[in-house]
Coordinates of C-alpha atoms in Angstrom, one line a residue:
X1 CA -0.1 0.2 -0.1
X2 CA 1.1 3.8 -0.8
X3 CA 2.2 5.9 2.2
X4 CA 2.8 9.7 3.3
X5 CA 5.7 11.1 1.7
X6 CA 8.1 14.0 4.9
X7 CA 8.2 16.0 2.2
X8 CA 6.7 18.6 0.3
X9 CA 3.6 16.9 -1.8
X10 CA 2.1 18.6 -4.6
X11 CA -1.9 18.7 -4.6
X12 CA -4.1 17.7 -7.1
X13 CA -7.5 18.5 -8.1
X14 CA -8.7 16.8 -11.1
X15 CA -10.1 18.5 -14.6
X16 CA -7.0 20.4 -13.6
X17 CA -3.7 19.1 -12.8
X18 CA -4.9 15.9 -13.0
X19 CA -6.9 13.8 -15.6
X20 CA -7.7 10.1 -15.7
X21 CA -7.2 8.2 -19.3
X22 CA -7.6 5.6 -20.8
X23 CA -4.5 4.3 -22.5
X24 CA -5.5 5.2 -26.2
X25 CA -6.7 8.5 -24.6
X26 CA -3.8 10.3 -24.1
X27 CA -2.3 13.2 -26.2
X28 CA 0.1 12.7 -28.3
X29 CA 2.2 15.4 -25.8
X30 CA 1.8 13.8 -23.4
X31 CA 3.0 10.1 -25.1
X32 CA 5.8 11.7 -26.3
X33 CA 6.6 13.0 -22.6
X34 CA 5.9 9.6 -20.6
X35 CA 8.6 8.4 -23.3
X36 CA 11.2 11.3 -22.6
X37 CA 10.8 11.2 -18.5
X38 CA 11.3 7.0 -18.9
X39 CA 15.0 7.6 -20.2
X40 CA 15.7 8.7 -16.5
X41 CA 18.5 6.3 -15.7
X42 CA 16.9 4.5 -12.7
X43 CA 13.4 4.1 -14.5
X44 CA 14.4 2.9 -17.6
X45 CA 12.2 -0.5 -17.4
X46 CA 9.9 -1.7 -19.8
X47 CA 6.7 -2.4 -17.8
X48 CA 6.8 1.5 -17.1
X49 CA 6.5 2.3 -20.4
X50 CA 4.0 3.7 -22.4
X51 CA 4.2 1.0 -25.4
X52 CA 4.1 -2.3 -22.1
X53 CA 0.6 -0.6 -21.2
X54 CA -0.8 -0.2 -24.5
X55 CA -0.1 -3.6 -25.4
X56 CA -2.0 -5.0 -21.9
X57 CA -4.8 -2.7 -23.0
X58 CA -5.1 -4.2 -26.9
X59 CA -4.5 -7.9 -25.6
X60 CA -7.8 -7.7 -23.0
X61 CA -6.6 -5.0 -19.8
X62 CA -8.3 -2.4 -18.7
X63 CA -6.3 0.2 -18.4
X64 CA -6.1 4.3 -17.4
X65 CA -3.5 6.5 -16.2
X66 CA -3.3 9.3 -13.8
X67 CA -1.8 12.1 -16.0
X68 CA -0.3 14.7 -13.9
X69 CA 0.4 18.1 -14.8
X70 CA 2.8 21.1 -13.5
X71 CA 0.7 24.2 -15.0
X72 CA 0.3 22.6 -18.9
X73 CA 3.2 20.7 -19.5
X74 CA 2.6 17.3 -18.1
X75 CA 4.7 15.9 -15.9
X76 CA 4.1 12.2 -14.2
X77 CA 2.3 9.1 -15.3
X78 CA 0.9 6.4 -13.3
X79 CA -0.7 3.6 -15.2
X80 CA -3.2 1.3 -13.8
X81 CA -5.5 -1.7 -14.7
X82 CA -8.3 -2.3 -13.6
X83 CA -9.2 -5.5 -11.3
X84 CA -11.8 -7.9 -12.9
X85 CA -14.9 -8.3 -10.9
X86 CA -16.9 -6.8 -8.2
X87 CA -13.3 -5.6 -7.0
X88 CA -13.0 -3.8 -10.4
X89 CA -16.1 -2.0 -10.7
X90 CA -15.6 -0.7 -6.7
X91 CA -12.5 1.5 -7.7
X92 CA -9.6 -0.8 -7.1
X93 CA -6.9 -1.4 -9.5
X94 CA -3.5 -2.9 -9.7
X95 CA -0.5 -2.6 -11.8
X96 CA -0.9 -2.5 -15.6
X97 CA -0.6 -6.4 -16.5
X98 CA -1.0 -7.8 -12.8
X99 CA 1.0 -10.6 -12.7
X100 CA 3.0 -10.7 -15.4
X101 CA 4.3 -7.4 -14.2
X102 CA 7.9 -7.2 -12.7
X103 CA 8.2 -2.9 -11.9
X104 CA 5.2 -1.1 -11.2
X105 CA 5.8 2.6 -10.4
X106 CA 4.9 5.9 -11.4
X107 CA 7.6 7.7 -14.5
X108 CA 7.8 11.5 -14.1
X109 CA 9.8 14.7 -13.4
X110 CA 12.0 14.1 -10.2
X111 CA 10.9 17.8 -9.0
X112 CA 7.5 15.7 -8.6
X113 CA 6.7 14.6 -5.0
X114 CA 3.3 13.2 -4.5
X115 CA 1.2 12.0 -1.0
X116 CA -0.2 9.6 -2.8
X117 CA -3.6 9.2 -0.1
X118 CA -4.7 12.6 -1.4
X119 CA -3.6 11.7 -5.2
X120 CA -6.1 8.8 -5.0
X121 CA -8.7 11.3 -2.8
X122 CA -8.4 13.3 -5.9
X123 CA -9.9 11.0 -8.2
X124 CA -13.4 11.5 -6.8
X125 CA -14.0 7.8 -5.9
X126 CA -12.5 6.5 -9.5
X127 CA -9.2 5.2 -8.3
X128 CA -9.9 3.8 -4.7
X129 CA -6.9 1.6 -3.9
X130 CA -4.2 0.3 -5.5
X131 CA -3.0 -3.3 -4.8
X132 CA 0.6 -3.6 -6.1
X133 CA 3.9 -5.4 -5.5
X134 CA 7.3 -4.8 -7.6
X135 CA 7.5 -1.0 -6.7
X136 CA 11.4 0.1 -7.3
X137 CA 13.0 1.4 -4.4
X138 CA 14.0 4.4 -6.5
X139 CA 9.6 4.9 -6.2
X140 CA 10.4 6.7 -2.7
X141 CA 11.5 10.1 -4.6
X142 CA 8.2 10.7 -6.0
X143 CA 6.9 10.0 -2.0
X144 CA 5.8 5.7 -2.8
X145 CA 7.1 3.1 -0.7
X146 CA 6.1 -0.6 0.4
X147 CA 5.4 -1.8 3.3
X148 CA 8.4 -4.6 2.9
X149 CA 11.8 -4.4 1.1
X150 CA 13.2 -7.5 -1.1
X151 CA 16.4 -7.8 -2.9
X152 CA 16.1 -7.6 -6.5
X153 CA 19.0 -8.6 -8.6
X154 CA 21.0 -6.8 -11.7
X155 CA 24.0 -7.9 -13.4
X156 CA 26.0 -4.3 -14.8
X157 CA 27.6 -5.0 -18.0
X158 CA 29.9 -2.5 -17.9
X159 CA 32.8 -1.7 -15.6
X160 CA 30.8 1.1 -14.1
X161 CA 27.1 2.4 -14.3
X162 CA 27.0 5.2 -17.2
X163 CA 30.2 4.5 -18.8
X164 CA 30.5 3.2 -22.5
X165 CA 29.2 -0.2 -23.4
X166 CA 32.7 -0.4 -25.9
X167 CA 33.8 -4.2 -25.0
X168 CA 31.2 -4.5 -21.9
X169 CA 31.1 -8.5 -21.9
X170 CA 35.3 -8.7 -22.1
X171 CA 34.8 -6.5 -19.0
X172 CA 31.8 -8.3 -18.0
X173 CA 33.6 -11.7 -17.9
X174 CA 37.1 -10.7 -16.3
X175 CA 35.2 -9.6 -13.5
X176 CA 33.1 -12.8 -12.9
X177 CA 36.7 -14.7 -13.0
X178 CA 37.6 -12.7 -10.2
X179 CA 34.8 -12.8 -8.0
X180 CA 33.2 -16.2 -8.7
X181 CA 36.4 -18.2 -10.8
X182 CA 34.5 -21.7 -9.3
X183 CA 30.9 -20.4 -11.6
X184 CA 33.0 -19.5 -15.0
X185 CA 34.8 -22.7 -14.6
X186 CA 31.8 -25.1 -14.8
X187 CA 29.6 -23.0 -17.0
X188 CA 32.3 -23.1 -19.8
X189 CA 33.1 -27.0 -18.7
X190 CA 29.4 -27.8 -19.4
X191 CA 29.6 -25.6 -22.2
X192 CA 32.9 -27.6 -23.5
X193 CA 31.1 -30.5 -22.7
X194 CA 27.7 -30.0 -24.4
X195 CA 29.7 -29.6 -28.4
X196 CA 31.6 -32.3 -27.3
X197 CA 29.0 -34.8 -26.7
X198 CA 25.6 -33.4 -28.7
X199 CA 27.4 -31.0 -31.0
X200 CA 28.2 -27.1 -31.9
X201 CA 26.1 -24.7 -29.8
X202 CA 24.4 -22.0 -32.2
X203 CA 23.0 -18.8 -29.8
X204 CA 21.0 -16.1 -31.4
X205 CA 19.9 -13.1 -30.0
X206 CA 17.3 -11.8 -31.6
X207 CA 15.3 -15.5 -33.0
X208 CA 15.4 -16.0 -37.0
X209 CA 12.1 -17.5 -36.4
X210 CA 10.4 -16.3 -34.0
X211 CA 6.9 -17.7 -34.1
X212 CA 7.9 -21.4 -33.8
X213 CA 10.8 -20.7 -30.7
X214 CA 7.8 -18.5 -29.1
X215 CA 5.4 -21.8 -29.7
X216 CA 8.7 -23.8 -28.4
X217 CA 9.4 -22.0 -24.8
X218 CA 5.6 -21.0 -24.0
X219 CA 4.6 -25.2 -24.7
X220 CA 8.0 -25.5 -22.3
X221 CA 7.5 -23.5 -19.8
X222 CA 3.8 -24.9 -19.0
X223 CA 5.5 -28.5 -19.1
X224 CA 7.9 -27.0 -16.4
X225 CA 4.7 -25.6 -14.8
X226 CA 3.3 -29.0 -14.8
X227 CA 6.2 -31.2 -13.9
X228 CA 6.3 -28.5 -10.9
X229 CA 2.5 -28.4 -10.3
X230 CA 2.0 -24.7 -10.5
X231 CA -1.0 -25.2 -12.2
X232 CA -2.3 -21.9 -11.8
X233 CA 0.6 -20.7 -13.5
X234 CA 0.2 -16.9 -15.8
X235 CA 1.4 -19.1 -18.7
X236 CA -2.0 -21.2 -18.6
X237 CA -4.1 -18.3 -19.7
X238 CA -4.6 -17.0 -23.1
X239 CA -4.8 -13.7 -22.3
X240 CA -0.9 -13.2 -20.8
X241 CA 0.8 -15.7 -23.3
X242 CA -0.9 -13.2 -26.3
X243 CA 0.2 -10.4 -24.3
X244 CA 3.9 -12.1 -25.1
X245 CA 3.2 -12.7 -28.6
X246 CA 2.4 -9.1 -29.0
X247 CA 5.2 -7.6 -26.7
X248 CA 7.6 -10.1 -29.4
X249 CA 6.2 -7.9 -32.2
X250 CA 7.0 -5.1 -30.2
X251 CA 10.0 -3.3 -32.1
X252 CA 10.2 0.4 -30.1
X253 CA 13.7 1.2 -28.1
X254 CA 11.7 1.8 -24.7
X255 CA 9.6 -1.7 -24.8
X256 CA 11.1 -4.0 -27.2
X257 CA 10.4 -8.2 -27.1
X258 CA 14.2 -9.9 -27.6
X259 CA 13.6 -13.9 -27.7
X260 CA 16.8 -15.3 -27.9
X261 CA 17.5 -19.3 -28.6
X262 CA 20.6 -21.6 -28.2
X263 CA 20.4 -24.7 -30.8
X264 CA 22.7 -28.1 -31.6
X265 CA 22.1 -28.5 -34.4
X266 CA 19.0 -28.5 -35.5
X267 CA 17.4 -28.7 -31.6
X268 CA 16.3 -25.7 -29.0
X269 CA 18.2 -26.7 -25.9
X270 CA 17.1 -23.2 -24.3
X271 CA 15.4 -20.3 -24.9
X272 CA 14.3 -16.8 -23.6
X273 CA 12.5 -13.8 -23.8
X274 CA 12.7 -10.4 -22.3
X275 CA 12.1 -6.8 -22.4
X276 CA 14.4 -4.6 -23.7
X277 CA 14.2 -0.9 -22.6
X278 CA 16.9 1.1 -24.1
X279 CA 20.2 -0.4 -22.8
X280 CA 18.6 -2.3 -19.9
X281 CA 17.1 -5.8 -20.8
X282 CA 15.0 -6.7 -18.5
X283 CA 15.6 -11.1 -18.0
X284 CA 11.6 -12.6 -17.8
X285 CA 11.0 -16.1 -19.3
X286 CA 13.8 -18.3 -19.5
X287 CA 13.2 -22.3 -20.4
X288 CA 15.6 -25.2 -21.2
X289 CA 15.3 -28.4 -22.1
X290 CA 14.9 -30.7 -19.2
X291 CA 16.8 -34.1 -21.5
X292 CA 19.6 -31.6 -21.1
X293 CA 20.1 -30.8 -17.4
X294 CA 23.2 -31.7 -16.7
X295 CA 24.7 -29.4 -19.4
X296 CA 23.1 -26.4 -17.6
X297 CA 22.1 -24.9 -21.0
X298 CA 19.8 -21.7 -19.4
X299 CA 23.3 -20.7 -17.8
X300 CA 25.2 -21.7 -21.1
X301 CA 22.2 -19.3 -22.9

């Protein structure tokens, strides 16, 4: 849930500096400002992009956006999805994409600080509550904080944040050998074993046959869920499968679907589908062929 913040808050008045729009009702200026604000280094999350919210809407999500203004200029965007059923009818919302979404929060100018309780009150009963998880810690500067902290993982591929990505892969592996020599050695050993025993390995950053490989990923993921007793997992839902397929077609810089594959000969042994937002790739749906589990194909990919 939202908590107040101890800095000076921006008061909002519906129809003046607060507008509630369906995602397809945003003006061209509002979309452009949203895209620009997303470029802030610690906001580069495909899940918080206009494109992601639009695709969720196009695949069945009831998406609205709280658009915040500074006089005549849009300065903040909080995309929300109405919860299905009775709770939604009484104004209860959730992150766009529901359980599929790994980041939630407001995309806004750094100067914006809100009291979320007052913001919801300003909607005059149209948005009465927001149930969420995955609120990134950087959201605290806008006045949004959560109840419980959990760690997340991020891999920097360059020497330090903000430096050029030139030669980033070699820098990454040099540093990883220093910090976890055993992991690097074991991964390289398994890759050599895979090549020697099964055949040459081919990696595609972007699949050359995306429809086929996405089908393989979804079917393999469903089989994994079945083996592990997760009968209610998200990819058994046709609407969520449709979302992945639509995102696969998205090639915008702030929300690009990236489907990567690892093969031995003609046989697919691992696939990953993630979302890229400029220079940040979000690891989302990895899966491997259990027939080759002894080689750790997911790690090799």
